[in-house]
Amino acid sequence: MNEYLMLAAGLGLLLVGGWALVKGASSLASALGVSPMIVGLTVVAFGTSAPELAVNLLASASGSSDMAFGNVVGSNLANIGLILGLSALLKPLEIQGILVRREIPLMLLATAAMLVLGLSPDLRWRADAYQRGDGVILLLLFSIFLYTSINEALRQRRDPLVEEVEEAVEKAARPSIPLAGLLILVGLGGLVYGGDLTVDAATSVARNLGLSEAVIGLTIVAIGTSLPELVTSIIAATRGQTDIAVGNVVGSNIFNVLFILGTSSTVMPVQVPAGGLWDLLVLLGVSVLLMPLSITHRNRIVRSEGLLLLLCWCGYTWWRVRGLPGS
């Protein structure tokens, strides 16, 4: 039972650390005169994925690359199946045109790149590993994505949604620079210690349950580190800001693959574990499924489609835990 308490404590520290880092960095940037829009595109986007990054870096450094792989794939599966599924059940999700034209195709490109780079160099459909060269490729793709996103935001900065976000940030309380710095330090400390605790506890839980580290990363750790995205999307959906709910998921998936996996594999090669090809294929499949769901029903993901996504995620997670072929 001690391992489960450690796991819960580790996930809690990751969430608190991510919140403190976003709050402190946003306040510091605001005090220094940095545009709230730029802060949202960089600091906030990083903050919601900071738990995944902390877990992956510590898992890679400690040799638990199976967990690092499972966390990225599992988080992306949970984002589409669990988070979008639940959000659509609460309220049909409106899909903005730019998501269909650019963001979802970019997510598909990133997922396809993850699958191809995870294969052996001879491309004979055998799992291999993400080497440092693969990590550099993913990080280069991420830099292109970040550049195009910031450029688009600057070009359309008078969009009503952007104005609303800027106004909300401007009205937010602005702590002093020393307090903002303290929040950043607390956030970083929570992420580092929480990530270390989560990796150690999850490894112990995997051994006790007879499950692989990849499966634990794919399920428990992935769901835990995806809580910021889950909370953000559900709140956005209940408030009628469904485009934010979808954009949050799509952006997080791109960030997870290109930045988090890219950074992790440059620190230490990340092995594709037994059953990992199934995980990559299913992730690519549900990512592809998101495209037709986004352009039907007048560019809305309706409740029945949300239920489909949720059932796909539940079914595959159950199958993976039970032990799919090759695991």
mmCIF file of C-alpha atoms in Angstrom:
data_model
loop_
_atom_site.group_PDB
_atom_site.id
_atom_site.type_symbol
_atom_site.label_atom_id
_atom_site.label_comp_id
_atom_site.label_asym_id
_atom_site.label_seq_id
_atom_site.Cartn_x
_atom_site.Cartn_y
_atom_site.Cartn_z
ATOM 1 C CA MET A 1 0.000 0.000 0.000
ATOM 2 C CA ASN A 2 2.962 2.288 0.649
ATOM 3 C CA GLU A 3 3.816 2.338 -3.073
ATOM 4 C CA TYR A 4 0.294 3.463 -3.956
ATOM 5 C CA LEU A 5 0.470 6.321 -1.444
ATOM 6 C CA MET A 6 3.841 7.324 -2.888
ATOM 7 C CA LEU A 7 2.357 7.238 -6.390
ATOM 8 C CA ALA A 8 -0.583 9.421 -5.350
ATOM 9 C CA ALA A 9 1.767 11.836 -3.573
ATOM 10 C CA GLY A 10 4.049 11.985 -6.601
ATOM 11 C CA LEU A 11 1.179 12.744 -8.985
ATOM 12 C CA GLY A 12 -0.126 15.381 -6.570
ATOM 13 C CA LEU A 13 3.283 17.070 -6.443
ATOM 14 C CA LEU A 14 3.439 17.036 -10.239
ATOM 15 C CA LEU A 15 0.076 18.805 -10.483
ATOM 16 C CA VAL A 16 0.935 21.387 -7.814
ATOM 17 C CA GLY A 17 4.365 21.919 -9.334
ATOM 18 C CA GLY A 18 2.920 22.442 -12.816
ATOM 19 C CA TRP A 19 0.366 24.937 -11.477
ATOM 20 C CA ALA A 20 2.992 26.879 -9.493
ATOM 21 C CA LEU A 21 5.360 26.999 -12.466
ATOM 22 C CA VAL A 22 2.657 28.347 -14.797
ATOM 23 C CA LYS A 23 1.440 30.876 -12.229
ATOM 24 C CA GLY A 24 4.913 32.119 -11.371
ATOM 25 C CA ALA A 25 6.215 32.261 -14.928
ATOM 26 C CA SER A 26 3.051 33.965 -16.212
ATOM 27 C CA SER A 27 3.212 36.578 -13.455
ATOM 28 C CA LEU A 28 6.918 37.185 -14.028
ATOM 29 C CA ALA A 29 6.422 37.544 -17.781
ATOM 30 C CA SER A 30 3.519 39.932 -17.209
ATOM 31 C CA ALA A 31 5.581 42.034 -14.783
ATOM 32 C CA LEU A 32 8.390 42.227 -17.354
ATOM 33 C CA GLY A 33 5.966 43.355 -20.077
ATOM 34 C CA VAL A 34 5.806 40.146 -22.128
ATOM 35 C CA SER A 35 2.573 39.733 -24.110
ATOM 36 C CA PRO A 36 -0.005 37.487 -22.362
ATOM 37 C CA MET A 37 -0.642 35.837 -25.739
ATOM 38 C CA ILE A 38 3.005 34.798 -26.016
ATOM 39 C CA VAL A 39 2.901 33.577 -22.420
ATOM 40 C CA GLY A 40 -0.114 31.429 -23.254
ATOM 41 C CA LEU A 41 1.581 29.900 -26.272
ATOM 42 C CA THR A 42 4.783 29.103 -24.413
ATOM 43 C CA VAL A 43 4.647 29.063 -20.615
ATOM 44 C CA VAL A 44 1.083 27.780 -20.190
ATOM 45 C CA ALA A 45 1.475 25.186 -22.949
ATOM 46 C CA PHE A 46 4.678 23.995 -21.299
ATOM 47 C CA GLY A 47 3.117 24.032 -17.843
ATOM 48 C CA THR A 48 0.202 21.732 -18.671
ATOM 49 C CA SER A 49 2.675 19.208 -20.124
ATOM 50 C CA ALA A 50 5.330 19.759 -17.449
ATOM 51 C CA PRO A 51 4.261 16.652 -15.446
ATOM 52 C CA GLU A 52 4.802 14.433 -18.499
ATOM 53 C CA LEU A 53 8.170 16.075 -19.175
ATOM 54 C CA ALA A 54 9.358 15.649 -15.585
ATOM 55 C CA VAL A 55 8.333 11.984 -15.498
ATOM 56 C CA ASN A 56 9.925 11.250 -18.874
ATOM 57 C CA LEU A 57 13.252 12.925 -18.148
ATOM 58 C CA LEU A 58 13.599 11.184 -14.788
ATOM 59 C CA ALA A 59 12.431 7.858 -16.211
ATOM 60 C CA SER A 60 14.935 8.102 -19.085
ATOM 61 C CA ALA A 61 17.775 9.129 -16.789
ATOM 62 C CA SER A 62 17.041 6.226 -14.420
ATOM 63 C CA GLY A 63 16.891 3.679 -17.242
ATOM 64 C CA SER A 64 13.093 3.238 -17.150
ATOM 65 C CA SER A 65 12.664 4.061 -20.834
ATOM 66 C CA ASP A 66 9.633 1.735 -21.096
ATOM 67 C CA MET A 67 7.789 4.037 -18.717
ATOM 68 C CA ALA A 68 8.916 7.106 -20.670
ATOM 69 C CA PHE A 69 7.496 5.590 -23.868
ATOM 70 C CA GLY A 70 4.269 4.479 -22.177
ATOM 71 C CA ASN A 71 3.730 7.894 -20.620
ATOM 72 C CA VAL A 72 3.896 9.757 -23.962
ATOM 73 C CA VAL A 73 1.721 7.287 -25.888
ATOM 74 C CA GLY A 74 -0.666 6.788 -22.967
ATOM 75 C CA SER A 75 -1.076 10.529 -22.404
ATOM 76 C CA ASN A 76 -1.904 11.090 -26.064
ATOM 77 C CA LEU A 77 -4.367 8.190 -26.102
ATOM 78 C CA ALA A 78 -5.988 9.529 -22.928
ATOM 79 C CA ASN A 79 -6.151 13.034 -24.406
ATOM 80 C CA ILE A 80 -8.140 11.859 -27.430
ATOM 81 C CA GLY A 81 -10.147 8.968 -25.997
ATOM 82 C CA LEU A 82 -10.717 9.944 -22.366
ATOM 83 C CA ILE A 83 -10.543 13.741 -22.371
ATOM 84 C CA LEU A 84 -12.178 14.541 -25.720
ATOM 85 C CA GLY A 85 -14.640 11.691 -25.171
ATOM 86 C CA LEU A 86 -15.760 12.998 -21.775
ATOM 87 C CA SER A 87 -15.786 16.615 -22.984
ATOM 88 C CA ALA A 88 -17.998 15.728 -25.972
ATOM 89 C CA LEU A 89 -20.370 13.819 -23.702
ATOM 90 C CA LEU A 90 -20.773 16.961 -21.602
ATOM 91 C CA LYS A 91 -21.316 19.211 -24.621
ATOM 92 C CA PRO A 92 -20.812 18.773 -28.391
ATOM 93 C CA LEU A 93 -17.416 20.175 -29.336
ATOM 94 C CA GLU A 94 -17.218 22.906 -31.952
ATOM 95 C CA ILE A 95 -14.145 22.547 -34.182
ATOM 96 C CA GLN A 96 -12.515 25.700 -35.537
ATOM 97 C CA GLY A 97 -11.430 25.693 -39.173
ATOM 98 C CA ILE A 98 -7.767 26.234 -38.326
ATOM 99 C CA LEU A 99 -7.764 23.036 -36.265
ATOM 100 C CA VAL A 100 -8.963 21.026 -39.274
ATOM 101 C CA ARG A 101 -6.665 22.802 -41.729
ATOM 102 C CA ARG A 102 -3.462 22.876 -39.698
ATOM 103 C CA GLU A 103 -3.397 21.651 -36.092
ATOM 104 C CA ILE A 104 -4.946 18.181 -36.524
ATOM 105 C CA PRO A 105 -2.846 17.449 -39.657
ATOM 106 C CA LEU A 106 0.255 18.514 -37.691
ATOM 107 C CA MET A 107 -0.751 16.138 -34.901
ATOM 108 C CA LEU A 108 -1.146 13.339 -37.474
ATOM 109 C CA LEU A 109 2.285 14.180 -38.929
ATOM 110 C CA ALA A 110 3.891 14.117 -35.471
ATOM 111 C CA THR A 111 2.232 10.787 -34.618
ATOM 112 C CA ALA A 112 3.271 9.257 -37.957
ATOM 113 C CA ALA A 113 6.839 10.473 -37.400
ATOM 114 C CA MET A 114 6.787 8.843 -33.960
ATOM 115 C CA LEU A 115 5.741 5.528 -35.525
ATOM 116 C CA VAL A 116 8.358 5.633 -38.308
ATOM 117 C CA LEU A 117 11.209 6.685 -36.002
ATOM 118 C CA GLY A 118 10.256 3.923 -33.564
ATOM 119 C CA LEU A 119 10.868 1.236 -36.175
ATOM 120 C CA SER A 120 14.229 -0.415 -36.804
ATOM 121 C CA PRO A 121 16.474 1.376 -39.333
ATOM 122 C CA ASP A 122 15.861 -1.316 -41.962
ATOM 123 C CA LEU A 123 12.092 -0.560 -41.734
ATOM 124 C CA ARG A 124 11.219 -4.243 -41.458
ATOM 125 C CA TRP A 125 8.375 -3.594 -39.042
ATOM 126 C CA ARG A 126 10.434 -4.352 -35.934
ATOM 127 C CA ALA A 127 10.468 -2.167 -32.851
ATOM 128 C CA ASP A 128 13.718 -0.383 -32.121
ATOM 129 C CA ALA A 129 14.425 2.720 -30.052
ATOM 130 C CA TYR A 130 14.363 6.498 -30.272
ATOM 131 C CA GLN A 131 18.030 7.442 -30.475
ATOM 132 C CA ARG A 132 19.489 10.902 -29.957
ATOM 133 C CA GLY A 133 19.306 11.582 -33.689
ATOM 134 C CA ASP A 134 15.582 10.816 -33.628
ATOM 135 C CA GLY A 135 15.187 13.182 -30.692
ATOM 136 C CA VAL A 136 16.898 15.969 -32.634
ATOM 137 C CA ILE A 137 14.520 15.402 -35.583
ATOM 138 C CA LEU A 138 11.485 15.608 -33.276
ATOM 139 C CA LEU A 139 12.804 18.786 -31.636
ATOM 140 C CA LEU A 140 13.404 20.388 -35.036
ATOM 141 C CA LEU A 141 9.813 19.591 -36.021
ATOM 142 C CA PHE A 142 8.688 21.091 -32.701
ATOM 143 C CA SER A 143 10.599 24.317 -33.384
ATOM 144 C CA ILE A 144 8.800 24.602 -36.751
ATOM 145 C CA PHE A 145 5.434 24.010 -35.048
ATOM 146 C CA LEU A 146 6.188 26.615 -32.365
ATOM 147 C CA TYR A 147 7.298 29.168 -34.951
ATOM 148 C CA THR A 148 4.181 28.725 -37.090
ATOM 149 C CA SER A 149 1.904 28.871 -34.014
ATOM 150 C CA ILE A 150 3.434 32.106 -32.718
ATOM 151 C CA ASN A 151 3.459 33.611 -36.203
ATOM 152 C CA GLU A 152 -0.235 32.759 -36.677
ATOM 153 C CA ALA A 153 -1.099 34.195 -33.261
ATOM 154 C CA LEU A 154 0.740 37.434 -34.028
ATOM 155 C CA ARG A 155 -0.996 37.698 -37.407
ATOM 156 C CA GLN A 156 -4.446 37.204 -35.875
ATOM 157 C CA ARG A 157 -3.863 38.833 -32.500
ATOM 158 C CA ARG A 158 -7.064 40.851 -32.882
ATOM 159 C CA ASP A 159 -9.134 37.663 -32.972
ATOM 160 C CA PRO A 160 -11.998 38.015 -30.424
ATOM 161 C CA LEU A 161 -10.898 34.864 -28.585
ATOM 162 C CA VAL A 162 -7.337 36.197 -28.277
ATOM 163 C CA GLU A 163 -8.652 39.536 -26.989
ATOM 164 C CA GLU A 164 -10.755 37.715 -24.403
ATOM 165 C CA VAL A 165 -7.763 35.695 -23.187
ATOM 166 C CA GLU A 166 -5.563 38.804 -23.051
ATOM 167 C CA GLU A 167 -8.202 40.726 -21.094
ATOM 168 C CA ALA A 168 -8.585 37.865 -18.612
ATOM 169 C CA VAL A 169 -4.842 37.689 -18.050
ATOM 170 C CA GLU A 170 -4.571 41.466 -17.687
ATOM 171 C CA LYS A 171 -7.240 41.402 -14.972
ATOM 172 C CA ALA A 172 -5.526 38.577 -13.089
ATOM 173 C CA ALA A 173 -3.659 39.367 -9.903
ATOM 174 C CA ARG A 174 0.007 40.066 -10.515
ATOM 175 C CA PRO A 175 2.299 39.002 -7.678
ATOM 176 C CA SER A 176 5.571 40.808 -7.172
ATOM 177 C CA ILE A 177 8.668 39.624 -9.008
ATOM 178 C CA PRO A 178 10.149 37.968 -5.855
ATOM 179 C CA LEU A 179 6.892 36.086 -5.240
ATOM 180 C CA ALA A 180 6.765 35.045 -8.905
ATOM 181 C CA GLY A 181 10.336 33.766 -8.612
ATOM 182 C CA LEU A 182 9.412 31.834 -5.472
ATOM 183 C CA LEU A 183 6.463 30.216 -7.279
ATOM 184 C CA ILE A 184 8.784 29.183 -10.109
ATOM 185 C CA LEU A 185 11.229 27.582 -7.659
ATOM 186 C CA VAL A 186 8.396 25.803 -5.835
ATOM 187 C CA GLY A 187 7.010 24.597 -9.160
ATOM 188 C CA LEU A 188 10.338 23.265 -10.362
ATOM 189 C CA GLY A 189 10.947 21.573 -7.015
ATOM 190 C CA GLY A 190 7.496 19.952 -7.082
ATOM 191 C CA LEU A 191 8.043 18.705 -10.617
ATOM 192 C CA VAL A 192 11.483 17.256 -9.922
ATOM 193 C CA TYR A 193 10.623 15.605 -6.604
ATOM 194 C CA GLY A 194 7.136 14.567 -7.729
ATOM 195 C CA GLY A 195 8.519 13.085 -10.939
ATOM 196 C CA ASP A 196 11.171 11.117 -9.052
ATOM 197 C CA LEU A 197 8.587 9.844 -6.558
ATOM 198 C CA THR A 198 6.154 8.919 -9.354
ATOM 199 C CA VAL A 199 8.737 6.953 -11.341
ATOM 200 C CA ASP A 200 9.965 5.028 -8.282
ATOM 201 C CA ALA A 201 6.466 4.272 -7.008
ATOM 202 C CA ALA A 202 5.110 3.310 -10.434
ATOM 203 C CA THR A 203 8.034 0.933 -10.946
ATOM 204 C CA SER A 204 7.267 -0.759 -7.617
ATOM 205 C CA VAL A 205 3.561 -0.980 -8.438
ATOM 206 C CA ALA A 206 4.370 -2.554 -11.805
ATOM 207 C CA ARG A 207 6.532 -5.204 -10.164
ATOM 208 C CA ASN A 208 3.937 -5.967 -7.474
ATOM 209 C CA LEU A 209 1.119 -6.327 -10.024
ATOM 210 C CA GLY A 210 3.232 -8.267 -12.482
ATOM 211 C CA LEU A 211 2.744 -5.580 -15.138
ATOM 212 C CA SER A 212 5.408 -4.074 -17.322
ATOM 213 C CA GLU A 213 6.659 -0.521 -16.766
ATOM 214 C CA ALA A 214 5.289 0.335 -20.221
ATOM 215 C CA VAL A 215 1.749 -0.668 -19.206
ATOM 216 C CA ILE A 216 1.956 1.299 -15.945
ATOM 217 C CA GLY A 217 3.226 4.304 -17.899
ATOM 218 C CA LEU A 218 0.469 3.815 -20.472
ATOM 219 C CA THR A 219 -2.290 3.761 -17.855
ATOM 220 C CA ILE A 220 -1.772 5.048 -14.293
ATOM 221 C CA VAL A 221 1.101 7.471 -14.923
ATOM 222 C CA ALA A 222 -0.334 8.700 -18.238
ATOM 223 C CA ILE A 223 -3.752 9.433 -16.727
ATOM 224 C CA GLY A 224 -2.174 11.120 -13.713
ATOM 225 C CA THR A 225 0.071 13.387 -15.757
ATOM 226 C CA SER A 226 -2.824 14.211 -18.124
ATOM 227 C CA LEU A 227 -4.962 15.637 -15.308
ATOM 228 C CA PRO A 228 -4.108 19.290 -16.188
ATOM 229 C CA GLU A 229 -5.398 18.742 -19.730
ATOM 230 C CA LEU A 230 -8.450 16.866 -18.377
ATOM 231 C CA VAL A 231 -9.394 19.662 -15.976
ATOM 232 C CA THR A 232 -8.768 22.386 -18.580
ATOM 233 C CA SER A 233 -10.824 20.686 -21.301
ATOM 234 C CA ILE A 234 -13.767 19.763 -19.065
ATOM 235 C CA ILE A 235 -13.985 23.273 -17.600
ATOM 236 C CA ALA A 236 -13.769 24.764 -21.103
ATOM 237 C CA ALA A 237 -16.494 22.424 -22.375
ATOM 238 C CA THR A 238 -18.880 23.165 -19.491
ATOM 239 C CA ARG A 239 -18.388 26.911 -20.087
ATOM 240 C CA GLY A 240 -19.157 26.560 -23.757
ATOM 241 C CA GLN A 241 -15.553 27.230 -24.878
ATOM 242 C CA THR A 242 -15.394 23.921 -26.693
ATOM 243 C CA ASP A 243 -12.808 25.122 -29.220
ATOM 244 C CA ILE A 244 -10.380 25.593 -26.325
ATOM 245 C CA ALA A 245 -11.089 22.050 -25.124
ATOM 246 C CA VAL A 246 -10.189 20.596 -28.526
ATOM 247 C CA GLY A 247 -7.232 22.922 -29.107
ATOM 248 C CA ASN A 248 -5.828 22.028 -25.690
ATOM 249 C CA VAL A 249 -5.850 18.305 -26.529
ATOM 250 C CA VAL A 250 -4.442 18.646 -30.041
ATOM 251 C CA GLY A 251 -1.708 21.045 -28.911
ATOM 252 C CA SER A 252 -0.805 18.821 -25.970
ATOM 253 C CA ASN A 253 -0.470 15.766 -28.228
ATOM 254 C CA ILE A 254 1.876 17.630 -30.572
ATOM 255 C CA PHE A 255 3.862 18.906 -27.590
ATOM 256 C CA ASN A 256 4.106 15.439 -26.033
ATOM 257 C CA VAL A 257 5.449 13.756 -29.160
ATOM 258 C CA LEU A 258 7.734 16.434 -30.557
ATOM 259 C CA PHE A 259 9.065 18.113 -27.420
ATOM 260 C CA ILE A 260 8.757 15.613 -24.589
ATOM 261 C CA LEU A 261 9.734 12.477 -26.502
ATOM 262 C CA GLY A 262 12.313 14.497 -28.427
ATOM 263 C CA THR A 263 13.884 15.832 -25.234
ATOM 264 C CA SER A 264 13.732 12.453 -23.472
ATOM 265 C CA SER A 265 15.442 10.602 -26.322
ATOM 266 C CA THR A 266 18.239 13.170 -26.537
ATOM 267 C CA VAL A 267 18.951 12.620 -22.826
ATOM 268 C CA MET A 268 18.904 8.810 -23.143
ATOM 269 C CA PRO A 269 17.689 6.453 -25.919
ATOM 270 C CA VAL A 270 14.048 5.483 -25.349
ATOM 271 C CA GLN A 271 13.316 1.847 -26.193
ATOM 272 C CA VAL A 272 10.066 0.820 -27.858
ATOM 273 C CA PRO A 273 8.891 -1.898 -25.415
ATOM 274 C CA ALA A 274 7.160 -5.188 -26.130
ATOM 275 C CA GLY A 275 3.732 -4.375 -27.519
ATOM 276 C CA GLY A 276 4.899 -0.839 -28.298
ATOM 277 C CA LEU A 277 4.099 -1.139 -31.994
ATOM 278 C CA TRP A 278 0.475 -1.918 -31.083
ATOM 279 C CA ASP A 279 0.421 1.224 -28.946
ATOM 280 C CA LEU A 280 1.791 3.343 -31.799
ATOM 281 C CA LEU A 281 -0.631 1.879 -34.346
ATOM 282 C CA VAL A 282 -3.651 2.415 -32.079
ATOM 283 C CA LEU A 283 -2.522 5.975 -31.326
ATOM 284 C CA LEU A 284 -2.175 6.698 -35.047
ATOM 285 C CA GLY A 285 -5.582 5.081 -35.647
ATOM 286 C CA VAL A 286 -7.495 7.197 -33.109
ATOM 287 C CA SER A 287 -5.607 10.298 -34.301
ATOM 288 C CA VAL A 288 -6.734 9.601 -37.874
ATOM 289 C CA LEU A 289 -10.283 8.961 -36.598
ATOM 290 C CA LEU A 290 -10.331 12.450 -35.112
ATOM 291 C CA MET A 291 -10.194 14.031 -38.596
ATOM 292 C CA PRO A 292 -13.535 12.735 -39.977
ATOM 293 C CA LEU A 293 -15.173 13.286 -36.588
ATOM 294 C CA SER A 294 -14.063 16.934 -36.783
ATOM 295 C CA ILE A 295 -15.611 17.664 -40.186
ATOM 296 C CA THR A 296 -18.960 15.885 -39.808
ATOM 297 C CA HIS A 297 -22.069 17.229 -38.050
ATOM 298 C CA ARG A 298 -21.185 20.789 -39.118
ATOM 299 C CA ASN A 299 -17.671 20.626 -37.713
ATOM 300 C CA ARG A 300 -18.747 19.269 -34.342
ATOM 301 C CA ILE A 301 -17.850 16.211 -32.294
ATOM 302 C CA VAL A 302 -21.279 15.167 -31.000
ATOM 303 C CA ARG A 303 -22.088 13.065 -27.933
ATOM 304 C CA SER A 304 -22.321 9.756 -29.805
ATOM 305 C CA GLU A 305 -18.856 10.352 -31.270
ATOM 306 C CA GLY A 306 -17.534 11.271 -27.836
ATOM 307 C CA LEU A 307 -18.901 7.977 -26.537
ATOM 308 C CA LEU A 308 -17.128 6.173 -29.400
ATOM 309 C CA LEU A 309 -13.800 7.786 -28.505
ATOM 310 C CA LEU A 310 -14.280 6.935 -24.821
ATOM 311 C CA LEU A 311 -15.147 3.302 -25.586
ATOM 312 C CA CYS A 312 -12.106 2.983 -27.859
ATOM 313 C CA TRP A 313 -9.855 4.227 -25.064
ATOM 314 C CA CYS A 314 -11.461 2.017 -22.388
ATOM 315 C CA GLY A 315 -11.364 -1.057 -24.640
ATOM 316 C CA TYR A 316 -7.730 -0.687 -25.621
ATOM 317 C CA THR A 317 -6.627 0.098 -22.063
ATOM 318 C CA TRP A 318 -8.409 -3.019 -20.788
ATOM 319 C CA TRP A 319 -6.852 -5.125 -23.565
ATOM 320 C CA ARG A 320 -3.384 -3.713 -22.857
ATOM 321 C CA VAL A 321 -3.615 -4.387 -19.126
ATOM 322 C CA ARG A 322 -4.850 -7.921 -19.799
ATOM 323 C CA GLY A 323 -1.787 -8.500 -21.978
ATOM 324 C CA LEU A 324 -1.955 -8.048 -25.740
ATOM 325 C CA PRO A 325 0.092 -10.168 -28.142
ATOM 326 C CA GLY A 326 3.777 -9.404 -27.933
ATOM 327 C CA SER A 327 3.645 -7.802 -24.491
#
